[in-house]
Tab-separated table of C-alpha atoms in Angstrom:
chain	number	residue	atom	x	y	z
A	1	VAL	CA	105.152	113.549	77.261
A	2	GLN	CA	104.494	110.605	79.561
A	3	ASN	CA	101.995	110.640	82.370
A	4	PRO	CA	103.579	110.488	85.851
A	5	VAL	CA	102.984	106.763	86.366
A	6	ASP	CA	104.526	105.761	83.047
A	7	GLY	CA	107.402	108.154	83.671
A	8	PHE	CA	108.003	106.476	87.028
A	9	VAL	CA	107.946	103.007	85.435
A	10	LYS	CA	110.382	104.165	82.724
A	11	GLN	CA	112.732	105.640	85.336
A	12	VAL	CA	112.701	102.419	87.384
A	13	SER	CA	113.416	100.476	84.199
A	14	ASP	CA	116.327	102.757	83.333
A	15	MET	CA	117.768	102.650	86.847
A	16	THR	CA	117.513	98.885	87.314
A	17	GLY	CA	118.312	97.804	83.773
A	18	HIS	CA	115.188	95.644	83.604
A	19	ALA	CA	113.054	95.707	80.469
A	20	LEU	CA	110.330	98.359	80.447
A	21	GLY	CA	107.614	95.793	79.708
A	22	ARG	CA	108.663	93.677	82.673
A	23	VAL	CA	108.696	96.639	85.062
A	24	LYS	CA	105.282	97.740	83.747
A	25	VAL	CA	103.792	94.290	84.388
A	26	ILE	CA	105.226	94.214	87.919
A	27	TYR	CA	103.988	97.732	88.673
A	28	ASP	CA	100.489	97.152	87.279
A	29	MET	CA	100.079	93.780	88.997
A	30	SER	CA	101.269	95.325	92.276
A	31	CYS	CA	98.645	98.057	91.937
A	32	VAL	CA	95.938	95.464	91.266
A	33	ALA	CA	97.042	93.393	94.283
A	34	LEU	CA	97.078	96.471	96.536
A	35	SER	CA	93.618	97.520	95.322
A	36	PHE	CA	92.345	93.985	95.889
A	37	LEU	CA	93.665	93.973	99.470
A	38	LEU	CA	92.325	97.449	100.218
A	39	SER	CA	88.939	96.416	98.863
A	40	LEU	CA	88.858	93.464	101.239
A	41	LEU	CA	90.112	95.488	104.207
A	42	LEU	CA	87.916	98.537	103.767
A	43	LEU	CA	84.778	97.157	102.120
A	44	HIS	CA	84.939	93.597	103.454
A	45	ARG	CA	84.242	92.329	99.940
A	46	ILE	CA	85.873	92.284	96.539
A	47	GLU	CA	84.598	95.255	94.579
A	48	GLY	CA	85.466	96.320	91.043
A	49	PHE	CA	87.636	93.360	90.042
A	50	GLY	CA	87.190	90.971	87.213
A	51	ILE	CA	89.270	88.905	84.897
A	52	ALA	CA	89.627	91.908	82.573
A	53	THR	CA	91.304	93.938	85.332
A	54	ILE	CA	93.942	91.285	85.897
A	55	ALA	CA	94.357	90.537	82.186
A	56	SER	CA	94.845	94.190	81.266
A	57	ALA	CA	97.361	94.692	84.079
A	58	TYR	CA	99.376	91.803	82.658
A	59	PHE	CA	98.961	92.283	78.923
A	60	VAL	CA	99.504	96.057	78.744
A	61	GLY	CA	103.054	95.573	80.015
A	62	LYS	CA	103.596	92.649	77.654
A	63	CYS	CA	102.400	94.743	74.703
A	64	VAL	CA	104.720	97.584	75.723
A	65	GLY	CA	107.616	95.141	75.686
A	66	TRP	CA	106.663	93.713	72.284
A	67	ILE	CA	106.235	97.157	70.718
A	68	ARG	CA	109.542	98.438	72.128
A	69	ARG	CA	111.365	95.397	70.721
A	70	LEU	CA	109.651	95.893	67.360
A	71	PHE	CA	110.664	99.552	67.038
A	72	HIS	CA	114.119	99.346	68.642
A	73	ARG	CA	115.688	96.815	66.293
């Protein structure tokens, strides 16, 4: 059973025909960008962001894509 966020990403992937890994990267990076902007707007500083946050948002989706290709041959 998927968690709601991953279920949403899977549904968007199915509906648009885009690869799941690509949709996951776009979704995660959008969430990071929104959090970054809200941090600046509400706290007037960048709080809780580092290179690992951005890297994980990018690479989790890439890994999902690689694993799906590996198991769906």
